[in-house]
Coordinates of C-alpha atoms in Angstrom, one line a residue:
M271 CA 26.7 -10.4 3.4
A272 CA 26.9 -12.7 0.4
E273 CA 28.0 -10.9 -2.7
G274 CA 28.9 -7.6 -1.0
E275 CA 31.0 -9.4 1.7
N276 CA 33.2 -11.1 -1.0
E277 CA 34.0 -7.9 -2.8
V278 CA 34.4 -5.3 0.1
R279 CA 37.3 -5.4 2.5
W280 CA 36.5 -3.5 5.7
D281 CA 39.7 -4.4 7.5
G282 CA 41.5 -1.4 6.0
L283 CA 39.2 0.9 8.0
C284 CA 40.6 -0.5 11.2
S285 CA 44.2 0.7 10.4
R286 CA 45.7 3.5 12.5
D287 CA 47.2 4.8 9.3
S288 CA 45.0 7.5 7.7
T289 CA 46.3 6.8 4.2
T290 CA 45.3 3.1 4.5
R291 CA 41.8 4.1 5.7
E292 CA 41.5 6.6 2.8
T293 CA 42.4 3.9 0.2
A294 CA 39.9 1.4 1.7
L295 CA 37.1 4.0 1.8
E296 CA 37.7 4.9 -1.9
N297 CA 37.6 1.2 -2.9
I298 CA 34.3 0.8 -1.0
R299 CA 32.9 4.0 -2.7
Q300 CA 33.8 2.6 -6.1
I301 CA 32.1 -0.8 -5.4
I302 CA 28.9 0.9 -4.2
V303 CA 28.8 3.2 -7.2
R304 CA 29.2 0.2 -9.5
K305 CA 26.5 -1.7 -7.8
T306 CA 24.1 1.2 -7.8
E307 CA 24.7 1.8 -11.5
C308 CA 24.1 -1.9 -12.3
L309 CA 20.8 -1.8 -10.5
R310 CA 19.9 1.3 -12.4
L311 CA 20.6 -0.5 -15.7
V312 CA 18.5 -3.5 -14.5
K313 CA 15.5 -1.1 -14.1
E314 CA 15.9 0.0 -17.7
T315 CA 16.1 -3.6 -19.0
P316 CA 12.9 -5.5 -19.8
Y317 CA 12.1 -7.8 -16.9
R318 CA 12.6 -11.5 -17.2
P319 CA 11.3 -13.8 -14.3
A320 CA 14.5 -15.8 -14.3
D321 CA 16.4 -12.6 -13.4
G322 CA 14.3 -12.1 -10.2
L323 CA 16.5 -14.0 -7.8
S324 CA 19.8 -12.6 -9.0
N325 CA 18.5 -9.0 -8.9
A326 CA 17.1 -9.5 -5.4
V327 CA 20.4 -10.8 -4.2
S328 CA 22.2 -7.8 -5.8
L329 CA 19.8 -5.4 -4.1
D330 CA 20.1 -7.1 -0.8
G331 CA 23.9 -6.9 -1.0
L332 CA 23.8 -3.2 -1.7
N333 CA 21.4 -2.6 1.2
K334 CA 23.7 -4.4 3.5
L335 CA 26.7 -2.4 2.4
L336 CA 24.7 0.8 2.9
A337 CA 23.6 -0.3 6.4
H338 CA 27.2 -1.1 7.3
L339 CA 28.3 2.3 6.1
L340 CA 25.5 4.0 8.0
M341 CA 26.8 2.3 11.2
L342 CA 30.3 3.5 10.5
S343 CA 29.1 7.1 9.9
K344 CA 27.7 7.1 13.4
R345 CA 29.9 4.9 15.5
C346 CA 33.4 4.7 14.0
P347 CA 36.0 6.4 16.3
F348 CA 38.0 7.7 13.3
K349 CA 36.5 11.0 12.2
D350 CA 37.7 10.6 8.6
V351 CA 35.8 7.3 8.3
R352 CA 32.7 8.8 9.8
E353 CA 32.8 11.8 7.4
K354 CA 33.6 9.7 4.3
S355 CA 31.0 7.1 5.0
E356 CA 28.4 9.9 5.3
F357 CA 29.6 11.4 2.0
I358 CA 29.3 8.1 0.2
L359 CA 25.7 7.5 1.6
K360 CA 24.7 11.0 0.4
S361 CA 26.3 10.6 -3.0
V362 CA 24.3 7.4 -3.6
Q363 CA 21.1 9.2 -2.8
I364 CA 22.1 12.2 -5.0
L365 CA 23.0 9.8 -7.8
Q366 CA 19.6 8.2 -7.7
V367 CA 17.6 11.4 -7.4
G368 CA 19.7 12.9 -10.2
S369 CA 18.7 10.1 -12.6
E370 CA 15.0 10.8 -12.3
D371 CA 12.9 12.7 -14.9
A372 CA 12.4 16.4 -15.2
Q373 CA 9.0 16.4 -13.4
M374 CA 10.5 14.6 -10.4
H375 CA 13.5 17.0 -10.4
T376 CA 11.1 19.9 -10.2
L377 CA 9.1 18.4 -7.4
F378 CA 12.2 17.6 -5.4
A379 CA 13.6 21.1 -6.0
D380 CA 10.3 22.6 -4.9
S381 CA 10.2 20.4 -1.7
F382 CA 13.8 21.2 -0.9
A383 CA 13.3 25.0 -1.4
A384 CA 10.2 25.1 0.7
L385 CA 11.3 22.8 3.6
G386 CA 15.1 23.0 3.4
R387 CA 15.1 19.2 3.1
L388 CA 14.0 16.3 0.9
D389 CA 12.1 14.2 3.4
N390 CA 11.0 10.6 3.1
I391 CA 7.3 11.6 2.8
T392 CA 8.2 13.4 -0.4
L393 CA 10.3 10.4 -1.7
V394 CA 7.3 8.0 -1.1
M395 CA 4.6 10.4 -2.5
V396 CA 6.7 10.9 -5.7
F397 CA 5.2 7.6 -6.9
H398 CA 2.4 9.9 -7.8
P399 CA 3.8 13.2 -9.0
Q400 CA 0.5 14.9 -9.9
Y401 CA -0.7 14.4 -6.3
L402 CA 2.7 15.3 -4.8
E403 CA 2.7 18.7 -6.6
S404 CA -0.7 19.5 -5.2
F405 CA 0.3 18.3 -1.7
L406 CA 3.5 20.4 -1.6
K407 CA 1.7 23.5 -2.8
T408 CA -1.0 23.1 -0.2
Q409 CA 1.4 22.4 2.7
H410 CA 3.7 25.3 1.7
Y411 CA 0.7 27.7 1.7
L412 CA -0.5 26.4 5.1
L413 CA 2.9 26.7 6.8
Q414 CA 4.7 29.6 5.1
M415 CA 2.5 31.9 3.1
D416 CA 0.4 34.8 4.5
G417 CA -2.3 33.6 6.8
P418 CA -4.2 34.3 10.1
L419 CA -1.7 32.5 12.3
P420 CA 1.9 33.3 13.0
L421 CA 4.5 30.8 11.7
H422 CA 5.5 29.4 15.1
Y423 CA 1.9 28.7 16.0
R424 CA 1.5 26.8 12.7
H425 CA 4.3 24.4 13.5
Y426 CA 3.2 24.0 17.1
I427 CA -0.3 23.0 16.0
G428 CA 1.4 20.5 13.6
I429 CA 3.2 19.1 16.6
M430 CA 0.0 18.9 18.6
A431 CA -1.8 17.1 15.8
A432 CA 0.9 14.6 15.0
A433 CA 1.4 13.9 18.7
R434 CA -2.2 12.9 19.0
H435 CA -1.3 9.8 17.0
Q436 CA 2.1 9.4 18.6
C437 CA 3.8 10.2 15.3
S438 CA 7.3 11.0 16.5
Y439 CA 8.5 11.4 12.9
L440 CA 6.3 14.4 12.3
V441 CA 6.7 15.7 15.8
N442 CA 10.4 15.9 15.5
L443 CA 10.3 17.5 12.0
H444 CA 8.1 20.3 13.3
V445 CA 10.0 20.7 16.6
N446 CA 13.0 21.7 14.4
D447 CA 10.8 23.9 12.2
F448 CA 9.2 25.5 15.3
L449 CA 12.6 26.5 16.7
H450 CA 13.8 27.6 13.3
V451 CA 11.1 30.2 13.0
G452 CA 11.8 31.5 16.5
G453 CA 9.4 29.4 18.6
D454 CA 9.9 29.5 22.4
P455 CA 11.8 26.3 23.4
K456 CA 9.9 26.3 26.7
W457 CA 6.7 25.4 24.9
L458 CA 8.3 22.1 23.9
N459 CA 8.5 21.0 27.5
G460 CA 4.8 20.2 27.4
L461 CA 1.4 21.7 26.3
E462 CA 1.0 23.2 29.7
N463 CA 3.9 25.5 28.9
A464 CA 2.3 26.9 25.7
P465 CA 0.0 29.9 25.7
Q466 CA -3.5 29.3 27.1
K467 CA -4.9 30.0 23.6
L468 CA -3.0 26.9 22.2
Q469 CA -3.9 24.9 25.3
N470 CA -7.6 25.6 24.7
L471 CA -7.2 24.0 21.2
G472 CA -6.3 20.7 22.9
E473 CA -9.9 19.5 23.3
L474 CA -10.7 20.2 19.6
N475 CA -7.5 18.4 18.6
K476 CA -8.5 15.4 20.7
V477 CA -12.1 15.1 19.5
L478 CA -11.2 15.8 15.8
A479 CA -8.5 13.2 15.8
H480 CA -10.5 10.4 17.3
R481 CA -14.3 11.1 17.3
P482 CA -15.0 14.0 15.0
W483 CA -18.8 13.2 15.0
L484 CA -18.9 14.5 18.6
I485 CA -17.8 18.1 17.6
T486 CA -20.5 20.6 18.4
K487 CA -21.0 24.4 18.0
E488 CA -20.2 24.5 21.8
H489 CA -16.6 23.4 21.1
I490 CA -16.4 26.3 18.6
E491 CA -18.0 28.8 20.9
G492 CA -15.6 27.9 23.7
L493 CA -12.6 28.8 21.5
L494 CA -14.1 32.0 20.0
K495 CA -15.3 33.4 23.4
A496 CA -12.4 32.8 25.7
E497 CA -11.9 36.5 26.5
E498 CA -8.2 37.4 26.1
H499 CA -7.4 33.9 24.9
S500 CA -10.1 33.9 22.1
W501 CA -9.5 32.7 18.6
S502 CA -10.8 34.7 15.6
L503 CA -12.9 32.7 13.1
A504 CA -10.1 33.0 10.5
E505 CA -7.5 31.8 13.0
L506 CA -9.7 28.9 13.9
V507 CA -10.3 27.8 10.3
H508 CA -6.5 27.9 9.8
A509 CA -6.0 25.8 12.9
V510 CA -8.6 23.3 11.9
V511 CA -7.1 22.8 8.5
L512 CA -3.7 22.3 10.0
L513 CA -5.0 19.8 12.6
T514 CA -6.8 17.7 9.9
H515 CA -3.7 18.0 7.6
Y516 CA -1.4 16.5 10.2
H517 CA -3.8 13.9 11.6
S518 CA -4.0 12.6 8.0
L519 CA -0.3 12.9 7.4
A520 CA 0.3 10.8 10.5
S521 CA -1.9 8.2 8.9
F522 CA 0.2 8.3 5.7
T523 CA 3.4 8.1 7.7
F524 CA 2.4 5.0 9.6
G525 CA 0.4 3.5 6.7
C526 CA 3.5 3.6 4.5
G527 CA 6.0 2.8 7.3
I528 CA 8.0 5.9 6.7
S529 CA 11.2 6.1 8.7
P530 CA 13.1 9.2 9.8
E531 CA 15.7 10.7 7.5
I532 CA 19.3 9.4 7.9
H533 CA 20.4 12.4 10.0
C534 CA 17.4 12.3 12.4
D535 CA 16.9 10.2 15.5
G536 CA 15.8 6.7 14.5
G537 CA 17.0 7.3 10.9
H538 CA 18.7 4.0 10.9
T539 CA 17.5 2.5 7.7
F540 CA 17.7 3.2 4.0
R541 CA 14.4 1.5 3.3
P542 CA 11.0 2.6 4.6
P543 CA 8.9 -0.6 5.3
S544 CA 6.4 0.8 2.7
V545 CA 8.7 -0.5 0.0
G546 CA 9.6 -3.8 1.4
N547 CA 13.0 -4.8 0.4
Y548 CA 13.8 -1.9 -1.8
C549 CA 16.3 0.7 -0.6
I550 CA 15.2 4.3 -0.6
C551 CA 17.4 4.9 -3.7
D552 CA 14.9 2.7 -5.5
I553 CA 11.8 4.4 -4.1
T554 CA 10.6 5.8 -7.4
N555 CA 10.5 2.3 -9.0
G556 CA 6.9 1.2 -8.5
N557 CA 7.1 -1.8 -10.8
H558 CA 7.5 -4.5 -8.1
S559 CA 4.6 -6.2 -6.3
V560 CA 4.7 -6.9 -2.6
D561 CA 4.2 -10.6 -3.3
E562 CA 7.1 -11.0 -5.7
M563 CA 7.1 -13.7 -8.4
Q564 CA 8.8 -16.8 -7.2
V565 CA 11.0 -18.9 -9.4
N566 CA 11.7 -22.6 -8.8
S567 CA 15.1 -24.2 -9.3
A568 CA 14.2 -25.0 -12.9
G569 CA 13.6 -21.3 -13.6
N570 CA 9.8 -21.6 -13.9
V571 CA 7.6 -18.9 -12.5
L572 CA 5.3 -20.2 -9.7
V573 CA 1.8 -18.7 -9.6
S574 CA 0.9 -17.6 -6.0
D575 CA -2.5 -17.5 -4.4
S576 CA -2.5 -13.7 -4.6
F577 CA -2.6 -13.9 -8.4
F578 CA -6.1 -15.5 -8.1
E579 CA -7.1 -12.8 -5.6
V580 CA -6.6 -10.2 -8.2
E581 CA -8.6 -12.2 -10.8
A582 CA -11.5 -12.7 -8.3
L583 CA -11.6 -8.9 -7.5
M584 CA -11.7 -8.1 -11.2
E585 CA -14.6 -10.5 -11.7
K586 CA -16.5 -9.0 -8.8
M587 CA -16.1 -5.5 -10.3
K588 CA -17.5 -6.8 -13.6
Q589 CA -20.5 -8.5 -11.9
L590 CA -21.3 -5.4 -9.8
Q591 CA -21.2 -3.3 -13.0
E592 CA -23.7 -5.7 -14.7
C593 CA -26.0 -5.6 -11.6
R594 CA -25.9 -1.8 -11.6
D595 CA -27.0 -1.8 -15.3
E596 CA -29.8 -4.3 -14.6
E597 CA -31.5 -2.9 -11.5
E598 CA -31.1 -0.2 -8.8
A599 CA -31.9 -0.7 -5.1
S600 CA -34.6 1.4 -3.5
Q601 CA -33.7 4.3 -1.2
E602 CA -34.9 2.3 1.8
E603 CA -32.7 -0.6 0.9
M604 CA -29.7 1.7 0.3
A605 CA -30.2 3.4 3.7
S606 CA -30.4 -0.1 5.4
R607 CA -27.2 -1.3 3.7
F608 CA -25.4 1.9 4.9
E609 CA -26.5 1.3 8.5
I610 CA -25.4 -2.3 8.3
E611 CA -22.0 -1.4 6.9
K612 CA -21.5 1.4 9.5
R613 CA -22.4 -1.0 12.4
E614 CA -20.1 -3.7 11.1
S615 CA -17.2 -1.3 10.6
M616 CA -17.3 -0.7 14.4
F617 CA -16.1 -4.3 14.9
V618 CA -13.3 -4.5 12.3
F619 CA -10.1 -4.9 14.3
S620 CA -6.8 -6.6 13.9
S621 CA -6.0 -9.6 16.0
D622 CA -2.8 -7.9 17.2
D623 CA -4.7 -4.8 18.2
E624 CA -3.0 -3.7 21.5
E625 CA -2.6 -0.5 23.5
V626 CA 0.3 1.6 22.4
T627 CA 1.7 3.7 25.2
P628 CA 2.9 7.0 23.9
A629 CA 6.5 8.0 24.7
R630 CA 6.9 11.0 27.0
D631 CA 8.6 13.1 24.3
V632 CA 5.4 12.8 22.3
S633 CA 2.7 12.7 24.9
R634 CA 3.7 15.9 26.6
H635 CA 2.3 17.7 23.5
F636 CA -1.3 16.7 24.2
E637 CA -3.6 15.9 27.1
D638 CA -5.8 12.9 28.0
T639 CA -3.6 10.2 26.5
S640 CA -6.2 7.5 27.1
Y641 CA -8.7 9.1 24.8
G642 CA -9.0 7.3 21.4
Y643 CA -11.1 5.7 18.8
K644 CA -11.1 2.2 20.2
D645 CA -12.6 3.2 23.6
F646 CA -15.6 4.6 21.7
S647 CA -16.2 1.6 19.3
R648 CA -15.7 -1.2 21.9
H649 CA -18.4 0.3 24.1
G650 CA -20.9 -0.2 21.3
M651 CA -21.9 3.5 21.2
H652 CA -23.7 4.8 18.2
V653 CA -22.2 6.9 15.5
P654 CA -24.9 9.3 14.2
T655 CA -25.4 9.5 10.5
F656 CA -24.1 12.6 8.7
R657 CA -26.0 13.0 5.4
V658 CA -23.8 14.5 2.7
Q659 CA -26.9 15.9 1.0
D660 CA -27.4 18.2 4.0
Y661 CA -23.8 19.4 4.4
C662 CA -21.0 18.6 1.9
W663 CA -17.5 19.9 1.1
E664 CA -18.4 21.1 -2.4
D665 CA -21.4 23.2 -1.5
H666 CA -20.6 24.3 2.1
G667 CA -17.2 23.5 3.5
Y668 CA -15.2 24.7 0.4
S669 CA -16.9 28.2 0.4
L670 CA -16.5 28.6 4.2
V671 CA -12.8 27.9 4.1
N672 CA -12.2 30.1 1.1
R673 CA -14.1 33.0 2.7
L674 CA -12.2 32.9 6.0
Y675 CA -8.8 31.7 4.7
P676 CA -8.6 32.8 1.0
D677 CA -7.2 30.4 -1.6
V678 CA -6.9 27.5 0.8
G679 CA -10.3 26.1 0.0
Q680 CA -9.2 26.0 -3.7
L681 CA -5.9 24.2 -2.9
I682 CA -7.6 21.6 -0.6
D683 CA -10.4 21.0 -3.1
E684 CA -7.8 20.4 -5.9
K685 CA -6.0 17.9 -3.7
F686 CA -9.2 16.1 -2.9
H687 CA -10.1 15.8 -6.6
I688 CA -6.6 14.6 -7.6
A689 CA -6.6 11.9 -4.9
Y690 CA -10.1 10.7 -5.7
N691 CA -9.8 10.7 -9.5
L692 CA -6.1 9.6 -9.8
T693 CA -5.8 6.5 -11.9
Y694 CA -3.4 4.8 -14.3
N695 CA -6.1 2.3 -15.4
T696 CA -4.0 -0.6 -13.9
M697 CA -4.6 -3.3 -11.3
A698 CA -1.5 -5.3 -10.4
M699 CA -0.6 -7.0 -13.8
H700 CA -3.8 -5.8 -15.6
K701 CA -4.0 -2.7 -17.8
D702 CA -6.9 -0.7 -19.3
V703 CA -9.0 -1.2 -16.1
D704 CA -11.6 1.2 -14.9
T705 CA -10.8 1.4 -11.2
S706 CA -13.5 4.1 -10.4
M707 CA -15.8 1.6 -8.6
L708 CA -12.9 0.4 -6.4
R709 CA -11.7 3.9 -5.6
R710 CA -15.2 5.0 -4.7
A711 CA -15.7 2.0 -2.4
I712 CA -12.5 2.8 -0.5
W713 CA -13.4 6.5 -0.1
N714 CA -17.0 5.8 0.9
Y715 CA -16.0 3.0 3.4
I716 CA -13.8 5.5 5.2
H717 CA -16.6 8.1 5.3
C718 CA -19.0 5.3 6.4
M719 CA -16.8 4.6 9.4
F720 CA -17.2 8.3 10.4
G721 CA -21.0 8.0 9.9
I722 CA -21.0 10.0 6.6
R723 CA -23.6 8.7 4.1
Y724 CA -24.0 9.3 0.4
D725 CA -27.7 8.7 -0.6
D726 CA -26.8 7.7 -4.1
Y727 CA -24.3 5.0 -3.2
D728 CA -25.1 1.3 -2.7
Y729 CA -23.0 0.3 0.4
G730 CA -23.6 -3.4 -0.4
E731 CA -20.7 -3.0 -2.9
I732 CA -18.2 -2.4 -0.1
N733 CA -18.4 -6.0 1.2
Q734 CA -18.0 -7.3 -2.3
L735 CA -14.9 -5.3 -3.1
L736 CA -13.0 -4.9 0.2
D737 CA -12.0 -8.1 2.0
R738 CA -11.5 -8.3 5.7
S739 CA -7.7 -7.9 5.7
F740 CA -8.0 -4.7 3.5
K741 CA -10.7 -3.4 5.9
V742 CA -8.5 -4.0 8.9
Y743 CA -5.7 -2.1 7.2
I744 CA -8.0 0.8 6.2
K745 CA -9.5 1.2 9.6
T746 CA -6.2 1.0 11.4
V747 CA -4.5 3.5 9.1
V748 CA -7.4 6.0 9.4
C749 CA -8.4 5.6 13.0
T750 CA -5.4 4.3 15.0
P751 CA -2.4 4.7 12.6
E752 CA 0.1 4.2 15.4
K753 CA -1.0 0.5 15.4
V754 CA -0.2 -0.2 11.8
T755 CA 2.1 -3.1 11.3
K756 CA 4.1 -4.3 8.3
R757 CA 2.1 -7.6 8.4
M758 CA -1.1 -5.5 7.8
Y759 CA 0.5 -3.8 4.9
D760 CA 1.7 -7.0 3.4
S761 CA -1.5 -9.0 3.9
F762 CA -3.8 -7.0 1.6
W763 CA -3.6 -6.9 -2.2
R764 CA -0.5 -9.0 -2.2
Q765 CA -0.1 -9.0 -5.9
F766 CA -0.3 -5.2 -6.2
K767 CA 2.6 -2.9 -6.8
H768 CA 4.0 -0.7 -4.0
S769 CA 3.0 2.3 -6.0
E770 CA -0.6 1.1 -5.9
K771 CA -0.5 0.6 -2.1
V772 CA 0.8 4.2 -1.8
H773 CA -2.1 5.3 -4.0
V774 CA -4.4 3.6 -1.6
N775 CA -2.9 5.5 1.3
L776 CA -3.5 8.8 -0.6
L777 CA -7.1 7.9 -0.9
L778 CA -7.2 7.1 2.8
I779 CA -5.6 10.3 4.1
E780 CA -7.7 12.6 1.8
A781 CA -11.0 10.8 2.7
R782 CA -10.0 11.1 6.4
M783 CA -9.1 14.8 6.1
Q784 CA -12.4 15.6 4.3
A785 CA -14.4 13.7 7.0
E786 CA -12.8 15.6 9.8
L787 CA -13.2 18.9 8.0
L788 CA -16.9 18.2 7.4
Y789 CA -17.6 17.8 11.1
A790 CA -15.5 20.8 12.2
L791 CA -16.8 23.1 9.5
R792 CA -20.4 22.1 10.1
A793 CA -20.0 23.0 13.7
I794 CA -18.5 26.4 12.7
T795 CA -21.4 27.0 10.3
R796 CA -23.9 26.2 13.1
Y797 CA -22.2 28.6 15.4
M798 CA -22.3 31.3 12.8
T799 CA -26.0 30.8 12.1

């Protein structure tokens, strides 16, 4: 435990004398508060490379102290130790949240007021406050404001959607919310125990999550004409938005390695893997790259390979911009490049891609557990092309949603625009960078994987800007998020800050949600016409 072990004496907690235990706990509390305050001051001090190792050691020491306290809060046989340990852990979190700026305070307060909790998704998304504000507003409207579906149906649909990707984190959150709003506990024993109306939604949930291009107007007709179990158009649009929201949120949860909260099952860590070696108290500090600067024994900074990766990417962006200015590819060539990229995307897989068997507590919320994206792609089947010029969100999907579920189209549209246009004009250590080309490549690559084509985009740029490790990460997060590993997260853009990787995940989940919505809403439009 290095530094922490030398300072903290745990033996007092083993005493049968409550006063001795109380004194020991107070000493531990004071040490942790001092360490936390020191790290806060470090963040406010200009960074010097030579400080890197000592700061990392200090942070690691604090993390180990917190981990030890967490163990005591759950397992110590003395009630006073358990309660005081939990109090210290919570006070550290409150201390850190309380030190943030006014905008973060407001966002945290809004999240807590709406959900009754400050969950880890919020603490990661707060890297990007503008997006988080839009996300919270949209989610609050979907779950709690007036709408076609009753509250318990909304949370149950969230459970069904998250379960499709085996996301136990989201499933458990919404199980609690479902019960809180008066949902029938029997429904939680399995989808077959829910009303037939919700069971009928299972097929749409399955296809939408894994192969949305297969959705037809017949899927829609089957739900709208099911006699006493029929859905209304407004109810179905509400359900589709919820399904796409939680499929995408499952991608974010796995893509950023978000762990359950401390009081939940599995909430055994203070640091989501998304932020590497930084405790959750430090979540809002995005100024560290995944591939940290290394310092040799002489105190000199060692330049890593990842530094040159950033430089190479910057150079490619510059060259592509120059090529754009000089000549433009023909429509036939652009169409050909799209088909090539779409075909190649089918064969982008991680070397450690393995079947993940869903746990019973998750799989009972959906049917056909073997159905997934990989089965489709590995059989070499063809993904048809969906031309955005024929059906797009701005001209078709937005108005359909707004007509059947007022105001939601506007909220979703705002969230799409914020995610797509969000920029701080930085790339790793570089400032004043126009990142629009890179953001568009990421968004269009995701849509390309779903067969969605933009006639005015040159898909040859994707291979120039996105290397294989990044493509593997993107495809895994978007298509099979339950298979994301920390190695995938660490292997792309190694010199970039954690906040930038979270930004990437925001692009991924919004592009995915829009792709699913386009296929579902097009099928609804075809049914209506």
